[in-house]
PDB file of C-alpha atoms in Angstrom:
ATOM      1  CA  UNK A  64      12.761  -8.138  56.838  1.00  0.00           C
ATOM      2  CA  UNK A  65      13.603  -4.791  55.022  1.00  0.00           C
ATOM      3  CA  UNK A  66      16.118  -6.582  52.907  1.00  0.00           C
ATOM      4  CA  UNK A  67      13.577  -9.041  51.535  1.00  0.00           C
ATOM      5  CA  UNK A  68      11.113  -6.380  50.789  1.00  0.00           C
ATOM      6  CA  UNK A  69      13.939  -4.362  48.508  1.00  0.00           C
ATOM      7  CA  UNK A  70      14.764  -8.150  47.108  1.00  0.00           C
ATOM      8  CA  UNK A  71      11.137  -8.640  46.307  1.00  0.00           C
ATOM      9  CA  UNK A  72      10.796  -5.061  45.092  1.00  0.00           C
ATOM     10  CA  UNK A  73      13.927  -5.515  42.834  1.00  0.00           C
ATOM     11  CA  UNK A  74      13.002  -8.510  41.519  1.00  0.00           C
ATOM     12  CA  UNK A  75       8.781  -7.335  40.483  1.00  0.00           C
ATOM     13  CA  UNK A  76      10.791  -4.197  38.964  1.00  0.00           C
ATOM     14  CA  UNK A  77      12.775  -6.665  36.965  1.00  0.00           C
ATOM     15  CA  UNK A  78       9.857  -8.571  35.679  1.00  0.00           C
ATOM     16  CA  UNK A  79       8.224  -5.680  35.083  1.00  0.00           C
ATOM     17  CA  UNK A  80      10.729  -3.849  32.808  1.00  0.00           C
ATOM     18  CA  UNK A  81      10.791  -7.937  31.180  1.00  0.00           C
ATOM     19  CA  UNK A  82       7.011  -8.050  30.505  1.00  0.00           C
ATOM     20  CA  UNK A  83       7.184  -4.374  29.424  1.00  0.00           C
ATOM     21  CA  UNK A  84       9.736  -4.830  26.737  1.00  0.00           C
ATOM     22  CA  UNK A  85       7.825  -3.552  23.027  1.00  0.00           C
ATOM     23  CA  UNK A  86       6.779  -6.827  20.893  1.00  0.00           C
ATOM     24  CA  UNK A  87       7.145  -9.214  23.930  1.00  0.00           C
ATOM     25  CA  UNK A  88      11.195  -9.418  22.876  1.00  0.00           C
ATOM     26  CA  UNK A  89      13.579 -10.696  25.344  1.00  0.00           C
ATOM     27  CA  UNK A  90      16.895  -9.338  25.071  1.00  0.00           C
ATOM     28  CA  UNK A  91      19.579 -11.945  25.041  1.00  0.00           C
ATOM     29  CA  UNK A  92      22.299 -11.797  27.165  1.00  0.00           C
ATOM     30  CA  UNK A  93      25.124 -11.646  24.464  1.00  0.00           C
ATOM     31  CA  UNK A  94      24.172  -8.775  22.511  1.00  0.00           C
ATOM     32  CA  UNK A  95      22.139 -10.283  19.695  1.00  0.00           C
ATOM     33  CA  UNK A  96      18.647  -9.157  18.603  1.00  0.00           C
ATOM     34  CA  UNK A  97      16.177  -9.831  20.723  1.00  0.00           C
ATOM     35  CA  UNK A  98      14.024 -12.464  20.194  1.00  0.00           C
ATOM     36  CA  UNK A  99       9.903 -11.890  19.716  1.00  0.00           C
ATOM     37  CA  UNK A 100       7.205 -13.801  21.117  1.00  0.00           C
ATOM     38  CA  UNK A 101       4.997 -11.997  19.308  1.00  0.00           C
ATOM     39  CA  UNK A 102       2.438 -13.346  17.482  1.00  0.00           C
ATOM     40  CA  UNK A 103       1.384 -13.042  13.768  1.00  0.00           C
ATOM     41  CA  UNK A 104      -1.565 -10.972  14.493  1.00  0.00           C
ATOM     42  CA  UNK A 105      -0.035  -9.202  17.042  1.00  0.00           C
ATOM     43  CA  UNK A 106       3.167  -8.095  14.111  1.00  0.00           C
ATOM     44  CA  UNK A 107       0.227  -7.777  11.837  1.00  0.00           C
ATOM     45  CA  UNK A 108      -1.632  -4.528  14.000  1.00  0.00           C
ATOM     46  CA  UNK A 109       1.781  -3.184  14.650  1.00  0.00           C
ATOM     47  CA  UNK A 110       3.130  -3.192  11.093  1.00  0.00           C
ATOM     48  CA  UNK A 111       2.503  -0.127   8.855  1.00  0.00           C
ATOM     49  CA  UNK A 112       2.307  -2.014   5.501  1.00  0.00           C
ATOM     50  CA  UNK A 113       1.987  -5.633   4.967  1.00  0.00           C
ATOM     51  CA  UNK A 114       2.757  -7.113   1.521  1.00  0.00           C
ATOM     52  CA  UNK A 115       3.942  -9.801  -0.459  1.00  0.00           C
ATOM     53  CA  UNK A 116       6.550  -8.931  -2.899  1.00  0.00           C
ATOM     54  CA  UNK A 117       9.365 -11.159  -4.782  1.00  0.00           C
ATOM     55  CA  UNK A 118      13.232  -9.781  -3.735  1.00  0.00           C
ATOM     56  CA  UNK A 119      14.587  -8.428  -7.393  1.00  0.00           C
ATOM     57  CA  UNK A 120      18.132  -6.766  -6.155  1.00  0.00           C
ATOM     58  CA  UNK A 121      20.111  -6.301  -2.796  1.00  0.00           C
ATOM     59  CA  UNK A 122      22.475  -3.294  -2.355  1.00  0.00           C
ATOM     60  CA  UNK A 123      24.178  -2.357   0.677  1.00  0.00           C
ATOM     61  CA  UNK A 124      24.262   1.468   1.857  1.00  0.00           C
ATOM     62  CA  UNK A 125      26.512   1.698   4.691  1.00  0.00           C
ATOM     63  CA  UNK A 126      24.447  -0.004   7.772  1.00  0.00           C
ATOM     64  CA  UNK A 127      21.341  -0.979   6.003  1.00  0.00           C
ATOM     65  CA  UNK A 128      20.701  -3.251   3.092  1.00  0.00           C
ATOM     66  CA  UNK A 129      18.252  -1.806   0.444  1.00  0.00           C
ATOM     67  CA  UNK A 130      16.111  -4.163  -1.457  1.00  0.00           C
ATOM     68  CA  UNK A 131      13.982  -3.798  -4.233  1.00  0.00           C
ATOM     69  CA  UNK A 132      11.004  -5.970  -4.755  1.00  0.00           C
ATOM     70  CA  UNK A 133       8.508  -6.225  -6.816  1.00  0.00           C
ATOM     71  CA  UNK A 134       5.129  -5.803  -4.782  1.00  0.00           C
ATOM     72  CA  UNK A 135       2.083  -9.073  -5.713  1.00  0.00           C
ATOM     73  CA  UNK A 136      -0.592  -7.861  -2.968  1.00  0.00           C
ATOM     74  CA  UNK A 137      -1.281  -5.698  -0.242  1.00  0.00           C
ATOM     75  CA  UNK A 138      -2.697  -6.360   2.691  1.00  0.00           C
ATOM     76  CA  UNK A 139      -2.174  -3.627   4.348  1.00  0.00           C
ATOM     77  CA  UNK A 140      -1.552  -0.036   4.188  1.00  0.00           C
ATOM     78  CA  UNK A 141      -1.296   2.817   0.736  1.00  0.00           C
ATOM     79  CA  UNK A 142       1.755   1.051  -0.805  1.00  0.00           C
ATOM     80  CA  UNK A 143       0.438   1.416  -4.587  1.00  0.00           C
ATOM     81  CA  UNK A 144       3.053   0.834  -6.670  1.00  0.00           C
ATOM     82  CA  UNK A 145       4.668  -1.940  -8.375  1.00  0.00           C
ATOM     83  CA  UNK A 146       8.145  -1.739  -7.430  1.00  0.00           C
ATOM     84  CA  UNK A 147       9.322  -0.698  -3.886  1.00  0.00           C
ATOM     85  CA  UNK A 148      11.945  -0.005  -1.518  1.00  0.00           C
ATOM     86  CA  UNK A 149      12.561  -2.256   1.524  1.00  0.00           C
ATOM     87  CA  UNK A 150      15.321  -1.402   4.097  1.00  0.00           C
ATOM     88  CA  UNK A 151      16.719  -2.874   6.946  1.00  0.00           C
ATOM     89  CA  UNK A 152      19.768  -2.797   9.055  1.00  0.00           C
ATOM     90  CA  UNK A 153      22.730  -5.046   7.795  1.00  0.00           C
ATOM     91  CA  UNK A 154      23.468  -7.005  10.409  1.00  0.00           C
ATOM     92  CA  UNK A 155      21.739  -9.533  12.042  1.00  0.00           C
ATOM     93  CA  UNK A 156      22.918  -8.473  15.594  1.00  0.00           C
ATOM     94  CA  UNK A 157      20.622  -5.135  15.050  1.00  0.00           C
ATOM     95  CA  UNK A 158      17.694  -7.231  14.117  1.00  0.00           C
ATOM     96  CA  UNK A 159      18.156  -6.348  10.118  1.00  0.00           C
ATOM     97  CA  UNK A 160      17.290  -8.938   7.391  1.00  0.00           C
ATOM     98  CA  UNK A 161      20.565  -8.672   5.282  1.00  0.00           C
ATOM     99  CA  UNK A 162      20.644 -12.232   3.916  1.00  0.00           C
ATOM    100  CA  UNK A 163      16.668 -12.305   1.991  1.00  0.00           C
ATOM    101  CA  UNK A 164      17.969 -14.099  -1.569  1.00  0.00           C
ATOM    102  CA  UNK A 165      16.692 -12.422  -5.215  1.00  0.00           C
ATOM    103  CA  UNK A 166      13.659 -14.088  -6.924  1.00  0.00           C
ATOM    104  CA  UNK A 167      12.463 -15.430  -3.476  1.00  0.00           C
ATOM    105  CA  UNK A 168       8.648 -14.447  -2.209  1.00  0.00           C
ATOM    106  CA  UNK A 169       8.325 -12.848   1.298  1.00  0.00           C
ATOM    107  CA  UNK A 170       5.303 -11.675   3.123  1.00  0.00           C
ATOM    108  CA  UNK A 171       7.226  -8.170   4.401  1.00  0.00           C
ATOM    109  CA  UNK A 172       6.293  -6.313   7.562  1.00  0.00           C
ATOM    110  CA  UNK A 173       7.001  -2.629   7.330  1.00  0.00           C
ATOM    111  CA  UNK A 174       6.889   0.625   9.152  1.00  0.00           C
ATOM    112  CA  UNK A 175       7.500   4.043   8.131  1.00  0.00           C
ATOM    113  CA  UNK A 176       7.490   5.662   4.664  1.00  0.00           C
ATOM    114  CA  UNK A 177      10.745   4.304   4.289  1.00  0.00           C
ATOM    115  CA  UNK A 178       9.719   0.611   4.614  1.00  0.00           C
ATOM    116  CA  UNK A 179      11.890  -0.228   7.069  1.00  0.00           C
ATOM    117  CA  UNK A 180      11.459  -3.839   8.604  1.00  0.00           C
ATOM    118  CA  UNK A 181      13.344  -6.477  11.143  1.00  0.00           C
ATOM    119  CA  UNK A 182      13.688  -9.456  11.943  1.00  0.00           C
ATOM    120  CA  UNK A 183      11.347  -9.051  15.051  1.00  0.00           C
ATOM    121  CA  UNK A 184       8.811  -6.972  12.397  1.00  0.00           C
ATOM    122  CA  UNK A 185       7.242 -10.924  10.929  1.00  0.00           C
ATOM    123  CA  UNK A 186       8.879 -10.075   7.733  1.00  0.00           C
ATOM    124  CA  UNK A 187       9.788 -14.028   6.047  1.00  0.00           C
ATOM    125  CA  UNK A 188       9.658 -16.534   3.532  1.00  0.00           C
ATOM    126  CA  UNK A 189       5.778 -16.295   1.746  1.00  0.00           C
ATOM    127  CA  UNK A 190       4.821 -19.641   2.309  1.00  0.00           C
ATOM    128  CA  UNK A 191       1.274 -20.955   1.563  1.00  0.00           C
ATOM    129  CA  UNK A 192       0.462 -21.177   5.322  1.00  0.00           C
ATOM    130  CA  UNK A 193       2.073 -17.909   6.006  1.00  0.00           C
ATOM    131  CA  UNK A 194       0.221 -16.198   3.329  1.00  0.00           C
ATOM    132  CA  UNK A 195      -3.066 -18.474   4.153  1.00  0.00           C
ATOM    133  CA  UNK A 196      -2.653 -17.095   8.126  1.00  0.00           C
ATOM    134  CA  UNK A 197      -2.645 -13.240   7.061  1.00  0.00           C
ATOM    135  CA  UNK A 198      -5.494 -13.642   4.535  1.00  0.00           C
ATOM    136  CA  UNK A 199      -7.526 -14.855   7.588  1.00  0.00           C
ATOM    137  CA  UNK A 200      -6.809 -11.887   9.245  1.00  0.00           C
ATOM    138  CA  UNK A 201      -6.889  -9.242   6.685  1.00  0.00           C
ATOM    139  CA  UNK A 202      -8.596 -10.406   3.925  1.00  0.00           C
ATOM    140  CA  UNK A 203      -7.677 -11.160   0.967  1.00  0.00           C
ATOM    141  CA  UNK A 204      -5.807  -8.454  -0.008  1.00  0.00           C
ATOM    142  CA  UNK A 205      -5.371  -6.228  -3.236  1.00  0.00           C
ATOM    143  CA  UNK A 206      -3.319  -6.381  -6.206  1.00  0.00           C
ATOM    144  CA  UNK A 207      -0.973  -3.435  -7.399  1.00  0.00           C
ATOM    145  CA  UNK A 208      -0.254  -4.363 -10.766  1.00  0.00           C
ATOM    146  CA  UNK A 209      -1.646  -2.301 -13.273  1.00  0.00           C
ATOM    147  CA  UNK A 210      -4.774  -3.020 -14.546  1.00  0.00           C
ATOM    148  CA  UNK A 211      -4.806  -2.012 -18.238  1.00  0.00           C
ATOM    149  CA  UNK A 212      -7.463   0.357 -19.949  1.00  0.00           C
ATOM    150  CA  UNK A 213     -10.245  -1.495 -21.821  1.00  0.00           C
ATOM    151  CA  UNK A 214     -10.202  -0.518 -25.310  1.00  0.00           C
ATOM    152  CA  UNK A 215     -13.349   1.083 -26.479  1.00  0.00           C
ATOM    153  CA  UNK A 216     -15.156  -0.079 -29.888  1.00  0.00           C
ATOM    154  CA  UNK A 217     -17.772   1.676 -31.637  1.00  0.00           C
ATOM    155  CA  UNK A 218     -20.280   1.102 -33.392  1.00  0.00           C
ATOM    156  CA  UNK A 219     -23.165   2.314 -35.661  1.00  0.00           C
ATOM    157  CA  UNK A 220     -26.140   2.833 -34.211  1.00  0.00           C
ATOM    158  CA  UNK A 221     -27.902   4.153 -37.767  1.00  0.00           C
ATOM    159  CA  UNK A 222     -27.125   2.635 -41.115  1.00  0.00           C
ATOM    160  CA  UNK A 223     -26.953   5.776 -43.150  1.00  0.00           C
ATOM    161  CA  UNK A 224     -25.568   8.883 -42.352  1.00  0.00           C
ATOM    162  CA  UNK A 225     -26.723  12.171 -41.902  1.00  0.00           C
ATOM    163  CA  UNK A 226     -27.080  14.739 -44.149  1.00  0.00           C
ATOM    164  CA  UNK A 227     -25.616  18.075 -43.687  1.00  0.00           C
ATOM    165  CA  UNK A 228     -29.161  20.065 -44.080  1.00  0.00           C
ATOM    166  CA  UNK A 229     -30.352  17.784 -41.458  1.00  0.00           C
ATOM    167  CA  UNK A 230     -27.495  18.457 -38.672  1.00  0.00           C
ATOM    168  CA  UNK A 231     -27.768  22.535 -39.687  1.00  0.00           C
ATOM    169  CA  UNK A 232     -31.471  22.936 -39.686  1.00  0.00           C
ATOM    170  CA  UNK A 233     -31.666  23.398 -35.579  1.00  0.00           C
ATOM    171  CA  UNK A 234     -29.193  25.687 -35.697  1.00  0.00           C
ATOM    172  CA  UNK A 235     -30.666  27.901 -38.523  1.00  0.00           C
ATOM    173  CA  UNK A 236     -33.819  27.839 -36.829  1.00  0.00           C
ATOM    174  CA  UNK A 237     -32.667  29.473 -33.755  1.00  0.00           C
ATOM    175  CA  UNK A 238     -31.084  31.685 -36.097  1.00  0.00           C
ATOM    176  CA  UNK A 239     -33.740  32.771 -37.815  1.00  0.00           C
ATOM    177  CA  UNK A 240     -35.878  33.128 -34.066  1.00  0.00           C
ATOM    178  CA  UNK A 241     -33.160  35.015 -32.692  1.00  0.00           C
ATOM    179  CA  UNK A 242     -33.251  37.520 -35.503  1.00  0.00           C
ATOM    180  CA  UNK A 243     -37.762  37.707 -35.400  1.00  0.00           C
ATOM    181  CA  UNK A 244     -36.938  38.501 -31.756  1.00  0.00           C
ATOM    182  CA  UNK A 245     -34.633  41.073 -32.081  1.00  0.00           C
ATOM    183  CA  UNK A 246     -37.143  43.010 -34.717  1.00  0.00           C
ATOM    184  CA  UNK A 247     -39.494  42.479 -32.307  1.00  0.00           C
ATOM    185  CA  UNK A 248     -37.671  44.158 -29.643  1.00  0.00           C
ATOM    186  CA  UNK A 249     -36.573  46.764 -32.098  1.00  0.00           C
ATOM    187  CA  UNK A 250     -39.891  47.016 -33.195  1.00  0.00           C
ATOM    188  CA  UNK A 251     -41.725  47.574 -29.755  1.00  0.00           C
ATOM    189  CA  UNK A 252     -38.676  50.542 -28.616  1.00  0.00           C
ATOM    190  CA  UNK A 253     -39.281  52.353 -31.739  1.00  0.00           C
ATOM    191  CA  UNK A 254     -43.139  52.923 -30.731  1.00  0.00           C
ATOM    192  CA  UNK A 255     -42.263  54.159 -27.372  1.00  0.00           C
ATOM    193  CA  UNK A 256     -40.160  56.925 -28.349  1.00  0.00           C
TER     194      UNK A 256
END
């Protein structure tokens, strides 16, 4: 009996640490990324930014691949600017993205400042569905590009204009009140002295 209670034991442990495992990945048993059962809402909480943005240029840096896309919407997070920075790690065995093709549309899942994503992260191909599914569940989401400045016009609101006398009388007016009060004043500490 005490060796099927440690069998038992082992085995709840096992499908514990299984069940346990962040994103609902299981690893595989040859060293390749894990796969995720997660679903899209479920990537969608977890992400930091989510965003669709076209793939202008890949570049790798050592272990990670750097690309640089140009941002559509966000649906998710303070990413505010036109052009950004996505990372990931270069090979496929460390969950990176290292094969996304320039001029494609993805919907990216990021975290960090850094915008780092995986393939476990949701980041893929931004297909009408895809897009359609995180819409539902974010809204509709807000464009970056910038919006350019209206340009004012203005117009007459009086067909003639103004005369000169006519702008400076207020101000000689005070002028001359300013100088009555100061007699005044004058005026009235003369008598008590």
């Amino acid at each position: 009996m005490p060796v099927t209670r440690a069998l038992l034991s082992a085995l709840l442990l096992a499908g514990s640490l299984l069940v346990a495992t962040p994103g609902g990945a299981t690893a595989a048993p040859d060293g390749r990324c894990p796969q995720s059962r997660a679903g899209i809402d479920q990537l969608t909480m977890k992400a930091d930014d989510v965003f669709t943005a076209t793939v202008d240029k890949r570049t790798g840096q050592g272990r990670t691949v750097v690309y640089d896309v140009s941002v559509d919407r966000v649906y998710k997070g303070d990413l505010d600017s036109v052009e950004a920075t996505v990372s990931t790690p270069s090979s496929a065995r460390e969950c990176g993205l290292p094969d996304l093709r320039a001029g494609t549309d993805y919907v990216f899942f990021t975290a960090g400042a850094d915008l780092e994503t995986t393939s476990t992260s949701g980041t893929a191909q931004a297909t009408d569905a895809r897009v359609g599914r995180i819409e539902r569940l974010l809204g509709e989401g807000r464009s970056v590009a910038p919006v350019e400045p209206a340009e004012a016009t203005f117009t007459r609101v009086a067909g003639e204009r103004t005369s000169f006398e006519r702008l400076a009388a207020p101000g000689a007016a005070l002028a001359i009140v300013g100088v009555l009060g100061l007699l005044l004043v004058a005026g009235l500490g003369r008598r008590r002295s």
